[in-house]
mmCIF file of C-alpha atoms in Angstrom:
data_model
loop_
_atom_site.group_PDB
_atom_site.id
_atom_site.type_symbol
_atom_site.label_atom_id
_atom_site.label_comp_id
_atom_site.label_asym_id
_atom_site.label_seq_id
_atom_site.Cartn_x
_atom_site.Cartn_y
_atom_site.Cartn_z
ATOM 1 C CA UNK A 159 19.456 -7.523 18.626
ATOM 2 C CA UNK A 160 18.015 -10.823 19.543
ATOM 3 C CA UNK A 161 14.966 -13.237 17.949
ATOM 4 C CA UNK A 162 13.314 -12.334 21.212
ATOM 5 C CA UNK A 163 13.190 -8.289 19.612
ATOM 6 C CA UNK A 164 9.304 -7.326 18.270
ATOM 7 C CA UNK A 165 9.775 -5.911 14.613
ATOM 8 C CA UNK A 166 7.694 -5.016 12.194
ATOM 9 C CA UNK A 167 8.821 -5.066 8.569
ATOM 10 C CA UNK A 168 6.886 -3.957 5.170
ATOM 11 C CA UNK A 169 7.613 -5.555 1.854
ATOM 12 C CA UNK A 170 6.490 -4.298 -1.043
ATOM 13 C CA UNK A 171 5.607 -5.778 -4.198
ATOM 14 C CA UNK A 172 4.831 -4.328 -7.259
ATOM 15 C CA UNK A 173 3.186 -6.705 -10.532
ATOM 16 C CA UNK A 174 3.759 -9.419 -8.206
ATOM 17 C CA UNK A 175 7.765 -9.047 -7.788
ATOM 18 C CA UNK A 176 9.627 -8.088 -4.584
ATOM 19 C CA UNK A 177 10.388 -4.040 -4.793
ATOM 20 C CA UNK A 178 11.767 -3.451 -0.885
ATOM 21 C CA UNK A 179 11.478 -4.709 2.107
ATOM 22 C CA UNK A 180 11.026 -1.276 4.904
ATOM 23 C CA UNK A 181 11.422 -1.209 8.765
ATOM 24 C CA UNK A 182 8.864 0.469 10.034
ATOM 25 C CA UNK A 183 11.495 2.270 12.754
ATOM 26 C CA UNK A 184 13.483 3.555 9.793
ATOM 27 C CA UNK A 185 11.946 5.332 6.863
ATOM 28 C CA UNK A 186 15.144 5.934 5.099
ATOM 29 C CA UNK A 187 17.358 2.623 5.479
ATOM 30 C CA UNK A 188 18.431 2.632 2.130
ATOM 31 C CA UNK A 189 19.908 6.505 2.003
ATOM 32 C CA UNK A 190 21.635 5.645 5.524
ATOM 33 C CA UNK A 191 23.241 2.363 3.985
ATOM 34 C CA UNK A 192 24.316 4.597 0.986
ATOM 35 C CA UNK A 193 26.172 7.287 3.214
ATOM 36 C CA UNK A 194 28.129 4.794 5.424
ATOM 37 C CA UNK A 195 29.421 2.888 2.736
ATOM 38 C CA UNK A 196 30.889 6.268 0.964
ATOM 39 C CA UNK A 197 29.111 6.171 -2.372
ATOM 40 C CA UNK A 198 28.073 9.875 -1.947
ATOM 41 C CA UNK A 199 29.543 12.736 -0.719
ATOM 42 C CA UNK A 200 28.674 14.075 2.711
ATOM 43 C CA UNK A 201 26.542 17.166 1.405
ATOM 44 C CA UNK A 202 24.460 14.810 -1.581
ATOM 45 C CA UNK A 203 23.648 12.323 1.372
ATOM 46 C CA UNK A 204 22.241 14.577 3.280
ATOM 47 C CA UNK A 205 19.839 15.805 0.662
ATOM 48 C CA UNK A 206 19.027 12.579 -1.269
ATOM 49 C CA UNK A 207 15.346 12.627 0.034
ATOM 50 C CA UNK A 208 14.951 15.831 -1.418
ATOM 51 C CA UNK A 209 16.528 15.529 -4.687
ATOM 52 C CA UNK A 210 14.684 12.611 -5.179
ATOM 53 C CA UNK A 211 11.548 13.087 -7.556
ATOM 54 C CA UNK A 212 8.595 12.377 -5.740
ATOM 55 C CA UNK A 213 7.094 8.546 -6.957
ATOM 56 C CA UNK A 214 10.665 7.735 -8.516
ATOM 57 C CA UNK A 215 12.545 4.611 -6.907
ATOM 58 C CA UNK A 216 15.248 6.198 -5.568
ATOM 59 C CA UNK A 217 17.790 3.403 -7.031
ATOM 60 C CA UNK A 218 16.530 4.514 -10.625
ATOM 61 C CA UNK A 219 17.456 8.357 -9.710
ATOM 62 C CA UNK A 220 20.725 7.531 -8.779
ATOM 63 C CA UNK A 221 21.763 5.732 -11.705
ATOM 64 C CA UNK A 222 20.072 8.208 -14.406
ATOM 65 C CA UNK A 223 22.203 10.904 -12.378
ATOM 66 C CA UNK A 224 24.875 8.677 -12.536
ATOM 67 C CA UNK A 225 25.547 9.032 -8.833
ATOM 68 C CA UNK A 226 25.218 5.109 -8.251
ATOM 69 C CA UNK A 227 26.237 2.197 -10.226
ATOM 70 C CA UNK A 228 24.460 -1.042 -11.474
ATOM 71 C CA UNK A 229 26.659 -3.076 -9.064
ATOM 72 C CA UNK A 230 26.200 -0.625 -6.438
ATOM 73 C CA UNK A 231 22.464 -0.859 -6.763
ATOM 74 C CA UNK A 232 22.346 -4.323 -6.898
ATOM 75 C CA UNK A 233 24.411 -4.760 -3.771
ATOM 76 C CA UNK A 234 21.747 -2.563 -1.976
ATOM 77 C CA UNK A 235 18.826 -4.905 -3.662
ATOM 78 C CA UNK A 236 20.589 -8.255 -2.682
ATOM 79 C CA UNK A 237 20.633 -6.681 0.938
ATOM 80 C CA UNK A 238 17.271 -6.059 0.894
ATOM 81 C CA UNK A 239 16.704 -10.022 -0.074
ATOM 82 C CA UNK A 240 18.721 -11.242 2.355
ATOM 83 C CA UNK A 241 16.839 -9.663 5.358
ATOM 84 C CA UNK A 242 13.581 -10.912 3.830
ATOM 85 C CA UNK A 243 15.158 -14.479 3.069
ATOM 86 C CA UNK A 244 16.088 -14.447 7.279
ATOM 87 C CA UNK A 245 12.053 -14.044 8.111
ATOM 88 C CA UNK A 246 11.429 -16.879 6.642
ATOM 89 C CA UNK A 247 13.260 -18.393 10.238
ATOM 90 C CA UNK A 248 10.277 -16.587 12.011
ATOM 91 C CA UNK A 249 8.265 -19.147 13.671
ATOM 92 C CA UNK A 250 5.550 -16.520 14.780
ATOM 93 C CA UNK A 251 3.968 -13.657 13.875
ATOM 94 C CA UNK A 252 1.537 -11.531 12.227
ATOM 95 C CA UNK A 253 1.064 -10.723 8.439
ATOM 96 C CA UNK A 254 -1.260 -8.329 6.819
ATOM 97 C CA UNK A 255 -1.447 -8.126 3.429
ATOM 98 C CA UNK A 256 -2.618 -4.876 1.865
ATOM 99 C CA UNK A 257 -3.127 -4.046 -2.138
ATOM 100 C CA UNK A 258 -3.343 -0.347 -2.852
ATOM 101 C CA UNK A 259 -2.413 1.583 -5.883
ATOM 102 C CA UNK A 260 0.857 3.135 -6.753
ATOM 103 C CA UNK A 261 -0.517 6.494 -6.769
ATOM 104 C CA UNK A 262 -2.848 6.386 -4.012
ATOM 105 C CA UNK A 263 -2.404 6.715 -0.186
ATOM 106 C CA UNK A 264 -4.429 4.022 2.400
ATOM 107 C CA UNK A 265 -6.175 5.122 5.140
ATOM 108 C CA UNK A 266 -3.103 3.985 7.012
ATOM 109 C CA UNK A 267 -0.646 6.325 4.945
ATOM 110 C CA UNK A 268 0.678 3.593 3.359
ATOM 111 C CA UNK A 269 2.217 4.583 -0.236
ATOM 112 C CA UNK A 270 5.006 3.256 -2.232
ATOM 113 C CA UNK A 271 8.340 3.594 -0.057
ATOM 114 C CA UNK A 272 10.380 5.227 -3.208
ATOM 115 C CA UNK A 273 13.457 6.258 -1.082
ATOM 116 C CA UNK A 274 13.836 2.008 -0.260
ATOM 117 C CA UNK A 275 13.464 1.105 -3.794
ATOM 118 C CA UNK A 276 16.435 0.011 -5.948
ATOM 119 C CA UNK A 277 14.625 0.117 -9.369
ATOM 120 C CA UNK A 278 15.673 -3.832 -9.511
ATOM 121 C CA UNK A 279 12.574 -6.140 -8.963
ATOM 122 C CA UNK A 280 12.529 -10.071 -8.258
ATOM 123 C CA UNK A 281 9.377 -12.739 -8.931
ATOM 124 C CA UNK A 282 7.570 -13.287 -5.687
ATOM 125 C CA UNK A 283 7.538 -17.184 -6.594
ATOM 126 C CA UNK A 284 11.459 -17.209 -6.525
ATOM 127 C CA UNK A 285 11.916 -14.729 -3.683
ATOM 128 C CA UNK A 286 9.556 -17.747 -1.949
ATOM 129 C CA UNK A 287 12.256 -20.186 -2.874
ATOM 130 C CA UNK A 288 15.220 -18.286 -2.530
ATOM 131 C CA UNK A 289 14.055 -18.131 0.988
ATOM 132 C CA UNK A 290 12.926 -21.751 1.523
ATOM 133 C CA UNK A 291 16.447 -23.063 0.132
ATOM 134 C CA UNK A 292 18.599 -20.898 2.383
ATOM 135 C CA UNK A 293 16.501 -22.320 5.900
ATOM 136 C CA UNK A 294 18.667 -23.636 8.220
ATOM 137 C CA UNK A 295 15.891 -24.734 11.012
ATOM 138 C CA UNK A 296 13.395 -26.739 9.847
ATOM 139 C CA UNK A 297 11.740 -27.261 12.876
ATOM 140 C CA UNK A 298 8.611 -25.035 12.029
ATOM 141 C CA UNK A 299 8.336 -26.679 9.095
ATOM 142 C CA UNK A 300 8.444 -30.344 9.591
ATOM 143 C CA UNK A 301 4.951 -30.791 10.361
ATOM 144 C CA UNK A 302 3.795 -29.397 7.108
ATOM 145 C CA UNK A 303 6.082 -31.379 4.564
ATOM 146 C CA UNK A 304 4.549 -33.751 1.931
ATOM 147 C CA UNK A 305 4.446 -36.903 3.231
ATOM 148 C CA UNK A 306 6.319 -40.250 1.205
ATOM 149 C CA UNK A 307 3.687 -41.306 -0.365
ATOM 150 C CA UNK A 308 2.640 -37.848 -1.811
ATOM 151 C CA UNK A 309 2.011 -37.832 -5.647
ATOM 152 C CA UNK A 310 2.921 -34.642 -7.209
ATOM 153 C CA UNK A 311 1.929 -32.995 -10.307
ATOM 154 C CA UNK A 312 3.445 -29.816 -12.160
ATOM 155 C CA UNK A 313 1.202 -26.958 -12.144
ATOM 156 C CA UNK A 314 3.182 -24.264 -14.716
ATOM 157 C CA UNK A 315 6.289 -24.668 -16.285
ATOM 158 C CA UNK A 316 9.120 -23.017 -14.454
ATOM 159 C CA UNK A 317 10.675 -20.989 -17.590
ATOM 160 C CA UNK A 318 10.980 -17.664 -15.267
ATOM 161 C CA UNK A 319 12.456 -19.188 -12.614
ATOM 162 C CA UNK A 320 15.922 -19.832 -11.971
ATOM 163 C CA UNK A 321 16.055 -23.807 -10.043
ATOM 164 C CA UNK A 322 18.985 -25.397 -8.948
ATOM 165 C CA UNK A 323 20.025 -28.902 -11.108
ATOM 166 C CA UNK A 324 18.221 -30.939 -8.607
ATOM 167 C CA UNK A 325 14.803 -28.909 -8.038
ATOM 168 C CA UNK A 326 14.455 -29.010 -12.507
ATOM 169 C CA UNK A 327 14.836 -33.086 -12.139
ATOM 170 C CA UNK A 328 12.101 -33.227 -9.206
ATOM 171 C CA UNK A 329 9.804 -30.695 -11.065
ATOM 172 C CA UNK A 330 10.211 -33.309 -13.821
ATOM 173 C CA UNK A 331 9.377 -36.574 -12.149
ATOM 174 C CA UNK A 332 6.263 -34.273 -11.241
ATOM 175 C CA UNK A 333 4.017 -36.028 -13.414
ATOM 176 C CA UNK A 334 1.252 -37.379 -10.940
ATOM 177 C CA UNK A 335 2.507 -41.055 -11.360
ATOM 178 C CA UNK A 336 5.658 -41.033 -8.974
ATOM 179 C CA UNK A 337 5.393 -40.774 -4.872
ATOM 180 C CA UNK A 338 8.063 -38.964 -3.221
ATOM 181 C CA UNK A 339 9.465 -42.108 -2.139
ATOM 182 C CA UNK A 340 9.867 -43.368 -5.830
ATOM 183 C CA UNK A 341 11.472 -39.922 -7.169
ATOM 184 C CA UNK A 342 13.749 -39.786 -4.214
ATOM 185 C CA UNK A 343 14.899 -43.592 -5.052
ATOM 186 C CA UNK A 344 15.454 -42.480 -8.841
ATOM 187 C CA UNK A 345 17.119 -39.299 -8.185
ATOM 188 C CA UNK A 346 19.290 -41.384 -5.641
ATOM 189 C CA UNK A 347 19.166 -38.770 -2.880
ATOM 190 C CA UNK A 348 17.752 -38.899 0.951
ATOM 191 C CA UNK A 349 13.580 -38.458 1.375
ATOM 192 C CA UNK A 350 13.867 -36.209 3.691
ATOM 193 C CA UNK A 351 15.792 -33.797 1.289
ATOM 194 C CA UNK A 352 13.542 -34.811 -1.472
ATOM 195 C CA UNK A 353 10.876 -33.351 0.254
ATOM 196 C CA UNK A 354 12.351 -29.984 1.662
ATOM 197 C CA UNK A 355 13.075 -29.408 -2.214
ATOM 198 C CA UNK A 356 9.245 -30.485 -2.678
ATOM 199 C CA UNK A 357 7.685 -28.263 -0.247
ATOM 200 C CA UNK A 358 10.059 -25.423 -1.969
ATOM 201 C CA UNK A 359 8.448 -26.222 -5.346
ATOM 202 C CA UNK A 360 4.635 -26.249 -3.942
ATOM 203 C CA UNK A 361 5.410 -22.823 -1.998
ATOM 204 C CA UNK A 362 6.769 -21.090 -5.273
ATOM 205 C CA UNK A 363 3.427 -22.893 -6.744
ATOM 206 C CA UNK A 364 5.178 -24.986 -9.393
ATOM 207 C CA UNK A 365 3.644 -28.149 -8.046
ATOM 208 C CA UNK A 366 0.322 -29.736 -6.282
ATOM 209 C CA UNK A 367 -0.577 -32.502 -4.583
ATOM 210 C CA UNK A 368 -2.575 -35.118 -6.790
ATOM 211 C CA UNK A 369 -5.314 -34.723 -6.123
ATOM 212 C CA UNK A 370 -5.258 -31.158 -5.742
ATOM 213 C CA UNK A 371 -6.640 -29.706 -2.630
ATOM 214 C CA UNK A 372 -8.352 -26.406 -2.607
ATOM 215 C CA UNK A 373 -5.333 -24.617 -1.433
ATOM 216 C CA UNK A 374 -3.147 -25.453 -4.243
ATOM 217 C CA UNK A 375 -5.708 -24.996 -6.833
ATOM 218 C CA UNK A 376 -5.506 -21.325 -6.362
ATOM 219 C CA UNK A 377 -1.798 -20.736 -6.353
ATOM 220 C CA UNK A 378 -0.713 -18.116 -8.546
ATOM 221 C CA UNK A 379 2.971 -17.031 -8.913
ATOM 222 C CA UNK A 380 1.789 -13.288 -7.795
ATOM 223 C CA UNK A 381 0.625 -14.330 -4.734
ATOM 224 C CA UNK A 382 2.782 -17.812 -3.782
ATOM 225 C CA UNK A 383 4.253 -15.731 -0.543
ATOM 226 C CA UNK A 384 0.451 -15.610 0.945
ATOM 227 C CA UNK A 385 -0.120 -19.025 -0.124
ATOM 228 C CA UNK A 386 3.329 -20.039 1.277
ATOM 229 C CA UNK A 387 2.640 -18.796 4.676
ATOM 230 C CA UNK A 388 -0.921 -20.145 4.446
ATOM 231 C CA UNK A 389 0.227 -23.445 3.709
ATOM 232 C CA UNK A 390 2.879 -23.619 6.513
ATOM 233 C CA UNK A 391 1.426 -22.144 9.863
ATOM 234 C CA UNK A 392 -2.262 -22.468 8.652
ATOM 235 C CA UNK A 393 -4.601 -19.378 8.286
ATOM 236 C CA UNK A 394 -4.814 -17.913 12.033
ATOM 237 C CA UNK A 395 -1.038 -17.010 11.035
ATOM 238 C CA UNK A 396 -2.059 -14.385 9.325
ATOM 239 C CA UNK A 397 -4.056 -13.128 12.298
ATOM 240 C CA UNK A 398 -1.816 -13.273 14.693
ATOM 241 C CA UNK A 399 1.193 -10.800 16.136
ATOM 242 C CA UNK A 400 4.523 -10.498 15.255
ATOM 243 C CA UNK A 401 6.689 -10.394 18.529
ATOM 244 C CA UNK A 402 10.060 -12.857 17.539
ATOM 245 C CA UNK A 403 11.451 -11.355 14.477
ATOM 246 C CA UNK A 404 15.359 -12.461 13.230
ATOM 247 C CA UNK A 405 17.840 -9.532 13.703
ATOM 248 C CA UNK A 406 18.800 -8.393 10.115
ATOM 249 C CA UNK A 407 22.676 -6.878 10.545
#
């Protein structure tokens, strides 16, 4: 599987966290990854989808029947992450967000993909810069980071987020007095990685630009993903098709 492959991917988020990430080619991902790595016998595997209660993450069945273990399930979950952290490399496509309820079917027969779902749940705001941190092209990017001169100011505090040393000591310089330029001379560390850390921080909407444009005004951690792609491929992105999506192995 190549970039050059069309995919098309749903992820699923429930009270604004990251629940699963489905492929629409394969409804049952997560009970094929469970039978090749041996965690169930042969004749359980082939019956998980219909042991499963219907509307119960299948993750959360597993371990109340004991079948599955904590680490087991969170191996699955960081799996999951990992292919949703590589679209973030996707430098075209098309996204559609959709809200429905949990107990309700869209017109498009979309419901809550239980038999993908781990019972383990992650903030949408650090799933955002999770992903952001682990880029290793920038080149879609480089057009929309803050320039030098930027002034920053913290929105909310970051207490349910875990940040790496040097993100906590930018999100404190973030007090609308210092540029870019000035925290990157304080913190003693290149601008140009000074502001990849700084577009991480406004993506995860922990920071604004001062003054605050419309876009950032509105961030909320629930929805920082929209906002994140909004902010970095403008808002035709989100009308547009997905044909060069990163091969998940």
């Amino acid at each position: 599987e190549t970039l050059e492959e069309k995919r098309t991917y749903s992820i699923w988020f429930k009270k604004g966290k990251f629940v699963a990430i489905e492929e629409k080619s394969n409804s049952s991902e997560t009970i094929e990854l469970i039978k090749s790595r041996g965690w169930v016998g042969k004749i359980i595997g082939s019956k998980l989808e219909q042991l499963c209660p219907k509307g119960e993450a299948l993750g959360a069945y597993l371990a109340k029947m004991k079948l599955l273990t904590t680490e087991q399930l969170e191996s699955i979950f960081q799996y999951q992450l990992d292919r949703v952290y590589r679209l973030f490399e996707v430098s075209s496509g098309r996204l559609i967000f959709e809200e429905i309820s949990e107990l309700m079917e869209t017109d498009d027969g979309l419901t809550m993909p239980c038999l993908e779902m781990t019972g383990n749940s992650l903030r949408a705001s650090q799933v955002t810069l999770n992903g952001i941190r682990l880029l290793k092209n920038w080149e879609s990017y480089e057009q929309r980071l803050p320039n030098a001169d930027l002034t920053l100011q913290q929105i909310v505090p970051a207490t349910e987020l875990e940040l790496l040393p040097l993100e906590s000591q930018l999100l404190l310089k973030a007090n609308g007095q210092n540029s870019l330029k000035t925290i990157a001379e304080k913190l003693d560390r290149p601008l140009e990685q000074i502001k990849k850390i700084a577009f991480g921080l406004m993506a995860a909407g922990l920071i604004k630009e001062t003054p605050a444009t419309n876009l950032w005004q509105k961030i909320t951690t629930s929805s920082s993903l929209q906002h994140f792609v909004t902010h970095s491929y403008g808002e035709n992105f989100l009308k547009t098709s997905s044909d060069k999506l990163p091969s998940v192995n």
